[in-house]
Short mmCIF file of C-alpha atoms and ligand atoms in Angstrom, two decimals:
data_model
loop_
_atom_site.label_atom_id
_atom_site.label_comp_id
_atom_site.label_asym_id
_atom_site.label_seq_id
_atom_site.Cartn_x
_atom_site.Cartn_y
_atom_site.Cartn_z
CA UNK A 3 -1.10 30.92 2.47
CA UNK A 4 -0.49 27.60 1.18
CA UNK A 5 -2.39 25.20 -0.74
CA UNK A 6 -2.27 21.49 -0.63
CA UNK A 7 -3.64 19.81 -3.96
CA UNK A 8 -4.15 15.75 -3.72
CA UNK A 9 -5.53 13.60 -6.58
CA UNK A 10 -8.46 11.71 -5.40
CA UNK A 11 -7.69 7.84 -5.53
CA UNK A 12 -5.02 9.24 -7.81
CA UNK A 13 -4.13 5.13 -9.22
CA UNK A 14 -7.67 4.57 -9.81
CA UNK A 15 -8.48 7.92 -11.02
CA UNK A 16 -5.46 7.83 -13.74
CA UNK A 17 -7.01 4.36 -14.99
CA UNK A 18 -10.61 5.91 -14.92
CA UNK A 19 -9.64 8.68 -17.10
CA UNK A 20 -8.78 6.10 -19.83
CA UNK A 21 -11.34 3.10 -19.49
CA UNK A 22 -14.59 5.38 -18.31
CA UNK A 23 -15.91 1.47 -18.16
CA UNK A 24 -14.33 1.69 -14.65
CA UNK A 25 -16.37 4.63 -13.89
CA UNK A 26 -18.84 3.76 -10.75
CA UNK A 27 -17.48 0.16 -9.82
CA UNK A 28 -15.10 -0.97 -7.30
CA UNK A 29 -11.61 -0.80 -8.64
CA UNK A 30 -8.43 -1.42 -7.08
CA UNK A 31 -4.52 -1.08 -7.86
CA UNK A 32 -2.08 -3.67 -6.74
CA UNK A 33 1.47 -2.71 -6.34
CA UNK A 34 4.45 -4.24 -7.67
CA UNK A 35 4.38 -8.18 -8.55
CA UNK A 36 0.89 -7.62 -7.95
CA UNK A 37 0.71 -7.76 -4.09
CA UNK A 38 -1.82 -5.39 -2.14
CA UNK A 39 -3.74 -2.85 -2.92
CA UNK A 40 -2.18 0.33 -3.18
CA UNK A 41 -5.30 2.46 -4.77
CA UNK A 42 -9.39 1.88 -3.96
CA UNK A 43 -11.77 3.45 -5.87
CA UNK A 44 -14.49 4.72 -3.15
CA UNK A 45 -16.49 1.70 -4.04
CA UNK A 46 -13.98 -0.24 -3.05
CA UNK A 47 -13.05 1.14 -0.04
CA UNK A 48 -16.52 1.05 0.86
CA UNK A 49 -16.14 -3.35 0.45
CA UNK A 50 -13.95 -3.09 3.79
CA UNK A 51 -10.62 -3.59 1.31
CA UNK A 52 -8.14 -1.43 3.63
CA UNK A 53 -5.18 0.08 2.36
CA UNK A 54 -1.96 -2.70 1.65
CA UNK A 55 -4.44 -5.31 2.15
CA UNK A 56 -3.07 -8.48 -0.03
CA UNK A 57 -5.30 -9.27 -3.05
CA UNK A 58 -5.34 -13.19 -1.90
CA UNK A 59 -6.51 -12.94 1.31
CA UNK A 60 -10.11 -11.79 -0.35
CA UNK A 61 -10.03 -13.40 -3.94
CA UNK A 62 -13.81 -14.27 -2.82
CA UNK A 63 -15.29 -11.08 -2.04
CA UNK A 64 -13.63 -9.94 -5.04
CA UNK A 65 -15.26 -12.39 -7.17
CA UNK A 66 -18.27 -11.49 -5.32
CA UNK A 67 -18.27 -7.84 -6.47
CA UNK A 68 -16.90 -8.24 -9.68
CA UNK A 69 -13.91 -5.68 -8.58
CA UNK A 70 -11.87 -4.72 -11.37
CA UNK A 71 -8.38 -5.38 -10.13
CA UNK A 72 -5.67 -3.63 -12.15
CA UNK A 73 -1.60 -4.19 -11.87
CA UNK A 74 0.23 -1.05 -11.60
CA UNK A 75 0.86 1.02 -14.71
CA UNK A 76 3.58 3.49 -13.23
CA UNK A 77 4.66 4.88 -16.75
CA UNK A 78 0.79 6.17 -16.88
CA UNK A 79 0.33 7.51 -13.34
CA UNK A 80 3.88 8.82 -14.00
CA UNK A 81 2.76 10.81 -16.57
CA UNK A 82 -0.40 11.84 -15.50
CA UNK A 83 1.15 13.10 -12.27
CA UNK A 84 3.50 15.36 -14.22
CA UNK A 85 0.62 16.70 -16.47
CA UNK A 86 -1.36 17.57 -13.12
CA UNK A 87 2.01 19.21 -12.29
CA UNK A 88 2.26 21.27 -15.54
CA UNK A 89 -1.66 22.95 -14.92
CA UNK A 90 -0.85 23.62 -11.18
CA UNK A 91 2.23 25.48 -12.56
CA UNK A 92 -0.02 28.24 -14.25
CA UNK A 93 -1.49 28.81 -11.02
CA UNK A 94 1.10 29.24 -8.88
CA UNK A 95 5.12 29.73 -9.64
CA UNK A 96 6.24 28.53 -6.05
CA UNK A 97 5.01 24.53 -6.23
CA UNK A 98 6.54 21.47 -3.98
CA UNK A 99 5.84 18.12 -5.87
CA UNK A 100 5.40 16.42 -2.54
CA UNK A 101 4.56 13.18 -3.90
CA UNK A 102 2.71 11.23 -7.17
CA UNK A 103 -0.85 13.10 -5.99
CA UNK A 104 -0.06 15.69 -3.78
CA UNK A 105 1.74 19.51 -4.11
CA UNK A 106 1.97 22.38 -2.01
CA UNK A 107 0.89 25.75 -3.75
CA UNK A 108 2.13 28.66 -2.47
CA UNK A 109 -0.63 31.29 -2.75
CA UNK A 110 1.00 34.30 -0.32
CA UNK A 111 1.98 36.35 -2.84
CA UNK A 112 -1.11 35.90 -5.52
CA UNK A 113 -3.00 38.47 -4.18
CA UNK A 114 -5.98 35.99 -3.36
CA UNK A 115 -9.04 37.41 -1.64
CA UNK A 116 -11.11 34.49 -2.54
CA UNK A 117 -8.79 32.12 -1.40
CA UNK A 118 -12.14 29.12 -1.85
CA UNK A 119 -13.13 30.45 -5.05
CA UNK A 120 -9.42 30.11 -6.40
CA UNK A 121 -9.33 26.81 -4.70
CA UNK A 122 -12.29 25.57 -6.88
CA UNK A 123 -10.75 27.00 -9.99
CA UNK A 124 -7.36 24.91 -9.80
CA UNK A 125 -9.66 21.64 -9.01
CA UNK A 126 -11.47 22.74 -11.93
CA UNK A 127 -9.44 23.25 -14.38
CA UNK A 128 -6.88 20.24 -13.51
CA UNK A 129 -10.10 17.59 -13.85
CA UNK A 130 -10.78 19.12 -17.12
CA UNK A 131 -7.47 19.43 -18.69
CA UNK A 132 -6.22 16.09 -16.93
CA UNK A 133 -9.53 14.30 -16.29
CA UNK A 134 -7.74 14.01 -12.88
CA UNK A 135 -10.41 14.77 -9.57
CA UNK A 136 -8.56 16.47 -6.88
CA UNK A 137 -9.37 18.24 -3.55
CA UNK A 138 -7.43 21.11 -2.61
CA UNK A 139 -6.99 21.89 1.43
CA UNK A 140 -5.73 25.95 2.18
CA UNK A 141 -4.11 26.83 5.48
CA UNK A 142 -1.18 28.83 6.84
CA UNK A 143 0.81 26.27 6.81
CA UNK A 144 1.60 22.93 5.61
CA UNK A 145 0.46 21.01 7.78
CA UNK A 146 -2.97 22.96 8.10
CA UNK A 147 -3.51 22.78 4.59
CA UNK A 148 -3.25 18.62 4.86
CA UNK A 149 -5.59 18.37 7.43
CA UNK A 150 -7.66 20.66 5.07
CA UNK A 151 -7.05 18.62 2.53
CA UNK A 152 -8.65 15.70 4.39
CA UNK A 153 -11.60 17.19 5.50
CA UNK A 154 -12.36 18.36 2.06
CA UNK A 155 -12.26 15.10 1.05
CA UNK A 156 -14.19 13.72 3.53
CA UNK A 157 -16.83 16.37 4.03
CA UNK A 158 -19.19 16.90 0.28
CA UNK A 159 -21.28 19.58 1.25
CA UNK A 160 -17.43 21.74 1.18
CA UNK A 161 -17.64 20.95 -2.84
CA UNK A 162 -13.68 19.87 -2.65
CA UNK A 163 -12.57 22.56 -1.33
CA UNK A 164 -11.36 23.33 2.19
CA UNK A 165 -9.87 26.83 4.02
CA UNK A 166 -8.30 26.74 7.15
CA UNK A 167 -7.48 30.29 6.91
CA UNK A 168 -10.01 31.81 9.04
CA UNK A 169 -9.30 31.14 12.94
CA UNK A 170 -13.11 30.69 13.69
CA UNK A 171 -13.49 27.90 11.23
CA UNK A 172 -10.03 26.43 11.89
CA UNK A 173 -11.16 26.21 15.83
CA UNK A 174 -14.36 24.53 14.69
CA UNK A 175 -12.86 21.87 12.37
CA UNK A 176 -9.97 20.85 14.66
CA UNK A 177 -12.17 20.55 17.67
CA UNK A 178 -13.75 17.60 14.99
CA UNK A 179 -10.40 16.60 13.63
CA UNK A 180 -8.45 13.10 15.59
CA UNK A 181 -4.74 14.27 17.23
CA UNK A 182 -4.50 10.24 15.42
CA UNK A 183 -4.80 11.68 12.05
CA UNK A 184 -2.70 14.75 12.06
CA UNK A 185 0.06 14.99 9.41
CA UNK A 186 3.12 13.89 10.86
CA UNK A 187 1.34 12.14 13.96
CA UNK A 188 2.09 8.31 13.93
CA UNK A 189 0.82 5.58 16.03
CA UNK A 190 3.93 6.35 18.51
CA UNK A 191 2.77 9.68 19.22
CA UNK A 192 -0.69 9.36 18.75
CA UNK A 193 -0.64 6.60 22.07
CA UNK A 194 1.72 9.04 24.00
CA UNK A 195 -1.17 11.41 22.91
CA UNK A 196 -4.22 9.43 24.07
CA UNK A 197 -1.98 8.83 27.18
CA UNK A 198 -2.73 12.63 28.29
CA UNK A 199 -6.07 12.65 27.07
CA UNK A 200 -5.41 14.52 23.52
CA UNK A 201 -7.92 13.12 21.39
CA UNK A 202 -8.65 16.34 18.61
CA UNK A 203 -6.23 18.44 16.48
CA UNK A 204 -8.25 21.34 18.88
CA UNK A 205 -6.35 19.70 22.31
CA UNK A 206 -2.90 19.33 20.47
CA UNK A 207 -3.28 22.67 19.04
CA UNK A 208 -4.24 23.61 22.57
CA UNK A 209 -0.91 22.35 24.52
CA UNK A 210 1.54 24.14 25.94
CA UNK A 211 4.95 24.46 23.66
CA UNK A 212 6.91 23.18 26.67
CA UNK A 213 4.62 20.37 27.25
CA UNK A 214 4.89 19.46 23.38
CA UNK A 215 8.43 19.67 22.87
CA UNK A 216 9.14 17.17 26.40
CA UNK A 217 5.65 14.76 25.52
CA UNK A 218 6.57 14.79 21.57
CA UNK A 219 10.08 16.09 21.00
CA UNK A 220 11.61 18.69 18.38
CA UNK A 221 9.36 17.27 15.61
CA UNK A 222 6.05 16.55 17.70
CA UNK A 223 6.21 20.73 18.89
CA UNK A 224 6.65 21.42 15.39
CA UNK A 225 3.34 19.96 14.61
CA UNK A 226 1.83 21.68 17.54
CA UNK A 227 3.21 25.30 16.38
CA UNK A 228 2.10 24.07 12.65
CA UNK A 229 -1.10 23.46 14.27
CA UNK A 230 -1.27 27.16 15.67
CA UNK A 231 -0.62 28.62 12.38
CA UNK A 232 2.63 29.15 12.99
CA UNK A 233 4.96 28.10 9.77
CA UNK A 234 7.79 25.56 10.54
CA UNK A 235 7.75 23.13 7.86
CA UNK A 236 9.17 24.85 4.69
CA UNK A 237 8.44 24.67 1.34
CA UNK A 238 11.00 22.65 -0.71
CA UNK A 239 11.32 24.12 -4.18
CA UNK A 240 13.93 21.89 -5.30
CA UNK A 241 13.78 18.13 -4.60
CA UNK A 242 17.17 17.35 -2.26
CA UNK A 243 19.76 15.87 -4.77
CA UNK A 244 20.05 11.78 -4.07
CA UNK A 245 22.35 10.55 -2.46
CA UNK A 246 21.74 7.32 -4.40
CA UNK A 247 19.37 5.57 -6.77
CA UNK A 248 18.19 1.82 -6.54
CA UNK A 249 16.72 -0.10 -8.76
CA UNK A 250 15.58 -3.50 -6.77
CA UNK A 251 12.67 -6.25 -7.04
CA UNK A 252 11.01 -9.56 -5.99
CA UNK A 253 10.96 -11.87 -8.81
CA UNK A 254 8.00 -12.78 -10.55
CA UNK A 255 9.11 -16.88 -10.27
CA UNK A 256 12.16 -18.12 -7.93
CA UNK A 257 15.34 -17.47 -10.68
CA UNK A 258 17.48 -20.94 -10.18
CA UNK A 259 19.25 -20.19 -13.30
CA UNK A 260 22.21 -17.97 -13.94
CA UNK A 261 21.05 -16.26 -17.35
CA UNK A 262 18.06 -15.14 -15.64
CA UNK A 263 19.60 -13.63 -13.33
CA UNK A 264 21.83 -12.28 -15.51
CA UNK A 265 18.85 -10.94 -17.56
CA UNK A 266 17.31 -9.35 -14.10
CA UNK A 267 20.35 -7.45 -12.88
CA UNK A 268 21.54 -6.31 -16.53
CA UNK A 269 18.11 -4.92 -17.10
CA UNK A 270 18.15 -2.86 -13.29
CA UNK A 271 21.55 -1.98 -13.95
CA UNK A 272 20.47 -0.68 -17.81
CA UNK A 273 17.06 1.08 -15.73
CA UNK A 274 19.75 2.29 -13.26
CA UNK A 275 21.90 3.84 -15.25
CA UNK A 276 18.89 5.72 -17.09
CA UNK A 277 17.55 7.07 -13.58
CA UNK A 278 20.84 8.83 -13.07
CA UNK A 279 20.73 10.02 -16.92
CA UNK A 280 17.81 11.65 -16.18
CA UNK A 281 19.04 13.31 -12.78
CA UNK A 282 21.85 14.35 -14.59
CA UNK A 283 24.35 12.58 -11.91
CA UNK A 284 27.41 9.78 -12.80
CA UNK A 285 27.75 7.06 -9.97
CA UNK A 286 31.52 6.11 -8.56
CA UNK A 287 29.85 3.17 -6.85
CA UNK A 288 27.81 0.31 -7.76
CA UNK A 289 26.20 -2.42 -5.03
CA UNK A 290 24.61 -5.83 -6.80
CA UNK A 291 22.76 -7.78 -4.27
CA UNK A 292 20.84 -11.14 -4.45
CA UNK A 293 18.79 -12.88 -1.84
CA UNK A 294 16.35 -15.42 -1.16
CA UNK A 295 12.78 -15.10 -0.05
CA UNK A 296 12.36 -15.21 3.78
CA UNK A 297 8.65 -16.34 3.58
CA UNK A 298 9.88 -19.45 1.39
CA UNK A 299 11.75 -22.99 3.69
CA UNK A 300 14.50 -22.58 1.25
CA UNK A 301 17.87 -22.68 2.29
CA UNK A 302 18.42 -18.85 3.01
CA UNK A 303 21.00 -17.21 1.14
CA UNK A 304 22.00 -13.49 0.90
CA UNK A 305 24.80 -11.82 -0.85
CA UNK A 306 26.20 -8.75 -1.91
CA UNK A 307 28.95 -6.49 -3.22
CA UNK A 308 30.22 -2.96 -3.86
CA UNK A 309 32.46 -2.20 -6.70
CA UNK A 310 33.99 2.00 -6.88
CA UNK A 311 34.31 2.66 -11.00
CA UNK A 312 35.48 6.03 -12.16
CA UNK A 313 32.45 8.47 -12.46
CA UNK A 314 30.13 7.18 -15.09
CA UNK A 315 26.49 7.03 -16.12
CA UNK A 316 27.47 4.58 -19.58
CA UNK A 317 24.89 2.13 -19.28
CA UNK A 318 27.20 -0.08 -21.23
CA UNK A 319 30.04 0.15 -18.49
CA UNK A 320 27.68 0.01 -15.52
CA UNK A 321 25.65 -3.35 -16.82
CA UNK A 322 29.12 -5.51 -17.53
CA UNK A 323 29.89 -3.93 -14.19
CA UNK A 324 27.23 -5.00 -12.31
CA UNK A 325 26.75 -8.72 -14.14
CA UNK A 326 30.35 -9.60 -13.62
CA UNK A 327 29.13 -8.74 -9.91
CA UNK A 328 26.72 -11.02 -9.99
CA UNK A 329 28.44 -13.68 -11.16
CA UNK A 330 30.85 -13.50 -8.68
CA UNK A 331 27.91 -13.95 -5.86
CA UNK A 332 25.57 -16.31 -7.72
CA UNK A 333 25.61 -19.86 -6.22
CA UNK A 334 23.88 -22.91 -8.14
CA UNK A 335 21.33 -24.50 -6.52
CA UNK A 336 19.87 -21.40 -4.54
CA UNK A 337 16.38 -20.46 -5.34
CA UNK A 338 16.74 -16.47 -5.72
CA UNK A 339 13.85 -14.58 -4.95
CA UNK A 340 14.58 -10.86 -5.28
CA UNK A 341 18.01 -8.89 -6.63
CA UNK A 342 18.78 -5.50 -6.89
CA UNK A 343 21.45 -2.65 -8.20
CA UNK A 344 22.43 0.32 -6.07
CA UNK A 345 24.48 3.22 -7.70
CA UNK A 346 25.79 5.54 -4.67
CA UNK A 347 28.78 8.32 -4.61
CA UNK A 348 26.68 10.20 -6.75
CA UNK A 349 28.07 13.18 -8.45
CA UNK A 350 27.16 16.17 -11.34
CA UNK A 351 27.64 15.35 -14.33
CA UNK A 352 28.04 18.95 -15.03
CA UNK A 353 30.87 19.03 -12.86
CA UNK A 354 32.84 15.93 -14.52
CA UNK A 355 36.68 16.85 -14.65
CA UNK A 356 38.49 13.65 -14.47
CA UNK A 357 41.70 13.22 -14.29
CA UNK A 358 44.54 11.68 -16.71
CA UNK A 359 43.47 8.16 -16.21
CA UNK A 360 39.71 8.71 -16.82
CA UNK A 361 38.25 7.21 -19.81
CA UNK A 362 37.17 10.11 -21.64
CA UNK A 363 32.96 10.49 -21.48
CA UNK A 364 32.78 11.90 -25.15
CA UNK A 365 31.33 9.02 -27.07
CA UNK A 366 29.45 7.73 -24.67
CA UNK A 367 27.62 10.52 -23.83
CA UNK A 368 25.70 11.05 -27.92
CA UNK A 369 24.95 7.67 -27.22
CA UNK A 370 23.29 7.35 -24.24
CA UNK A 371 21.46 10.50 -25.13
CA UNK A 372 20.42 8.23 -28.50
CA UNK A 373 18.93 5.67 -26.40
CA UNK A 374 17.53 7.42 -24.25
CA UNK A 375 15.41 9.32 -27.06
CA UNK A 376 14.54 6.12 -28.48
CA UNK A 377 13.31 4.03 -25.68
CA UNK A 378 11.32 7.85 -24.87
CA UNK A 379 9.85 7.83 -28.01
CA UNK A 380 9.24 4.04 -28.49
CA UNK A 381 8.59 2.78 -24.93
CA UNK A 382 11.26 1.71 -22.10
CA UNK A 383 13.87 -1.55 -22.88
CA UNK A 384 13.21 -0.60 -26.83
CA UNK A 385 16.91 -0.65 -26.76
CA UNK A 386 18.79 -1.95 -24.04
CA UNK A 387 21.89 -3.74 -23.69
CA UNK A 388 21.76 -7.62 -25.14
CA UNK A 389 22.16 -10.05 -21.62
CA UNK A 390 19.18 -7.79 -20.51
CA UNK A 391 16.80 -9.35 -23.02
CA UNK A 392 18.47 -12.90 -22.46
CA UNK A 393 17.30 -15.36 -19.92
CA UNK A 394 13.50 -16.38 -19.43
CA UNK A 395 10.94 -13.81 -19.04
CA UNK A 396 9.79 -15.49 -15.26
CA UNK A 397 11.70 -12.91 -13.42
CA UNK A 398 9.92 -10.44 -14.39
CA UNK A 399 7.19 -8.93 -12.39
CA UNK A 400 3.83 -10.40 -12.24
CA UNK A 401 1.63 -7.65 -13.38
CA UNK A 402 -1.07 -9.87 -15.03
CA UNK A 403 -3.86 -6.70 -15.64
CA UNK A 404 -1.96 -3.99 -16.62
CA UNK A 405 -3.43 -1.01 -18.93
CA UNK A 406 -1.96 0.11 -21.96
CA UNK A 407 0.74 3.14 -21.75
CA UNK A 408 -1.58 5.09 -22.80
CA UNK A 409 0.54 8.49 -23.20
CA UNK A 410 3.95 7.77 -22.81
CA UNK A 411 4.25 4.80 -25.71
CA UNK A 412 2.99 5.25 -29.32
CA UNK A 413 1.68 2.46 -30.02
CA UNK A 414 -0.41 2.57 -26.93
CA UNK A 415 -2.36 6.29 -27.37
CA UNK A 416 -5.92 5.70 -27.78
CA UNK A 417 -7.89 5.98 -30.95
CA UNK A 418 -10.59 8.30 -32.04
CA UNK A 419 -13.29 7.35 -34.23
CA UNK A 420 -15.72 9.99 -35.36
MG1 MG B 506 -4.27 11.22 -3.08
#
């Protein structure tokens, strides 16, 4: 028996739980640079705003509605995701962090007889020790408990809660429940689907295993024996290691001078280097890449390069790396609009031998671990290398409306007056 847990307009809710003035309004999230809307409040979504819709295109009805449009704050929702993680964790010891807002509990071996009642305790318990609203979809498999997950969501009479267990009520709810909308069905399939006249999760559950696996392939039959009850789609307990780690983005303003750009791929390098850190991996190969913006009439210019290095996660050795890159691609007179740093050929630290040539890691390693503790403690780029802080500050993402970090930087965490 699994259980899938998703936050509830988990953006918006993360914001909410900090600014309760954003309680009961429309509010929406934009991603990166400030784009589209990757988060709606429900009073938003009930505006018409649809999912990645681009904030420009309805700057009017906005105004209209007084929507309270927020930039991302990914250190907060960051956080807040892992702190949802931590309370799930005393419910159940076998957990897949699917994604920001979503994990798969696996409640087989807890002994639950109350599988709904259980259900409402985790949401319970995770709004009041996170402030975080959830619904929680159970099934016999994973792909059950999404599509439990949804209709608990959709449905409030079910309180936020949704079992998929029983086969009566699992007929019932799939005879109700679009093929379109199944977990793992896209619009490819779903138009294949409609092509046969499958139109519910009841007449895809319904179809022959032969039929599924020529109509919808290996994966498409898998959905159909998910659908069944039948358990294909395993838990993963541990996330996959990486085969590499990017760190890329649009520029807030065209960059038409080197020590910007300088400035932008030091500072992804330094960010980089830290996201390996943290993985515990060193990189033997690092991409720089520079482009301009396809949506501008600019001359169009794209460049990049790949450089092996001897296993290393030294910020240090990785940003001089990856700036003497760039230099070697920038070209004056280009308007850049995005860059980016790839570190691939990735490798456990753990397992680090070396050989005679290797520049020995001792050293480098206290002081990574020194900065790393420090920008932790004091907020990202406290320290970072100096060419990262150089340049103008126009790169930089647009992110106009962000909140405070409320719980991962110190000066940030909200007072209490009594
Ligand atoms: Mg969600």
């Amino acid at each position: 028996m699994l259980a899938l847990v998703d936050g509830n307009n988990f953006y918006v809710s993360c914001e909410r739980v900090f600014d309760p003035r954003l309680e009961g309004i429309p509010v929406g999230v934009l991603s990166n640079n400030d784009g589209c809307f990757v988060a709606r409040s429900a009073e938003l979504k009930a505006l018409g705003v649809k999912m990645g819709q681009p904030a420009f295109q309805i700057r009017d009805l906005l105004r209209r509605h007084q929507v309270r449009v927020l930039s991302s704050n990914y250190a907060l929702y960051g956080d807040m995701s892992q702190r949802v993680g931590a309370v799930l964790g005393r419910f159940a010891p076998r957990i897949e962090g699917y994604s920001i807002d979503e994990s798969f509990l696996d409640l087989s071996d807890l002994g639950a007889d109350a599988p709904v009642a259980l259900g409402r305790e985790i949401r319970a318990t995770v709004r009041r020790w996170t402030g975080i609203p959830t619904c929680v979809g159970i099934g016999p498999t994973k792909t059950l408990a999404k599509l439990a997950n949804r209709v608990a969501k959709k449905v409030p009479g079910l309180a936020g809660v949704c079992d998929l267990c029983d086969p009566e009520t699992r007929a019932r709810i799939l005879a109700d429940f679009p093929a379109a909308d199944v977990w793992g069905i896209g619009p490819a399939l779903s138009r294949k689907l409609a092509g046969v006249g499958i139109r519910t999760a009841a007449d895809l559950a319904a179809m022959p295993r032969t039929q599924a696996r020529q109509l919808l392939a290996v994966t498409g039959a898998r959905i159909v024996a998910e659908l069944q009850g039948e358990s294909c789609i395993a838990l993963e307990l541990a996330p996959p290691a990486k085969q590499a780690t990017a760190v890329t983005r649009s520029f807030g303003e065209v960059v038409t001078a080197w020590p910007d750009m300088a400035a932008a791929v030091g500072s992804f390098a330094a960010r980089a280097a830290e996201k390996i850190r943290a993985e515990g991996s060193l990189s033997a190969s690092l991409t720089v890449f520079m482009q301009t913006s396809p949506f501008r009439k600019d001359p169009q210019y794209a460049v990049g390069f790949t450089a092996t290095l001897p296993p290393t996660d030294d910020t240090l050795t990785l940003v001089s790396h990856a700036v003497r890159i760039a230099r070697g691609l920038w070209r004056d007179g280009i308007r850049f609009a995005k860059a980016g740093v790839i570190l691939q050929d990735l490798s456990p630290a753990a397992e680090y031998a070396g050989d005679l040539f290797s520049p020995p890691r001792r050293g480098s390693v206290e002081l990574m671990a020194s900065i790393d503790a420090i920008n932790a403690r004091y907020g990202r780029g406290t320290i970072s290398p100096a060419v990262a802080g150089g340049g103008r500050r126009g790169w930089r993402l647009k992110s106009q409306t962000c909140s405070p970090a409320y719980t991962t930087k110190l000066a940030d965490v909200p007072r209490v007056r009594t």
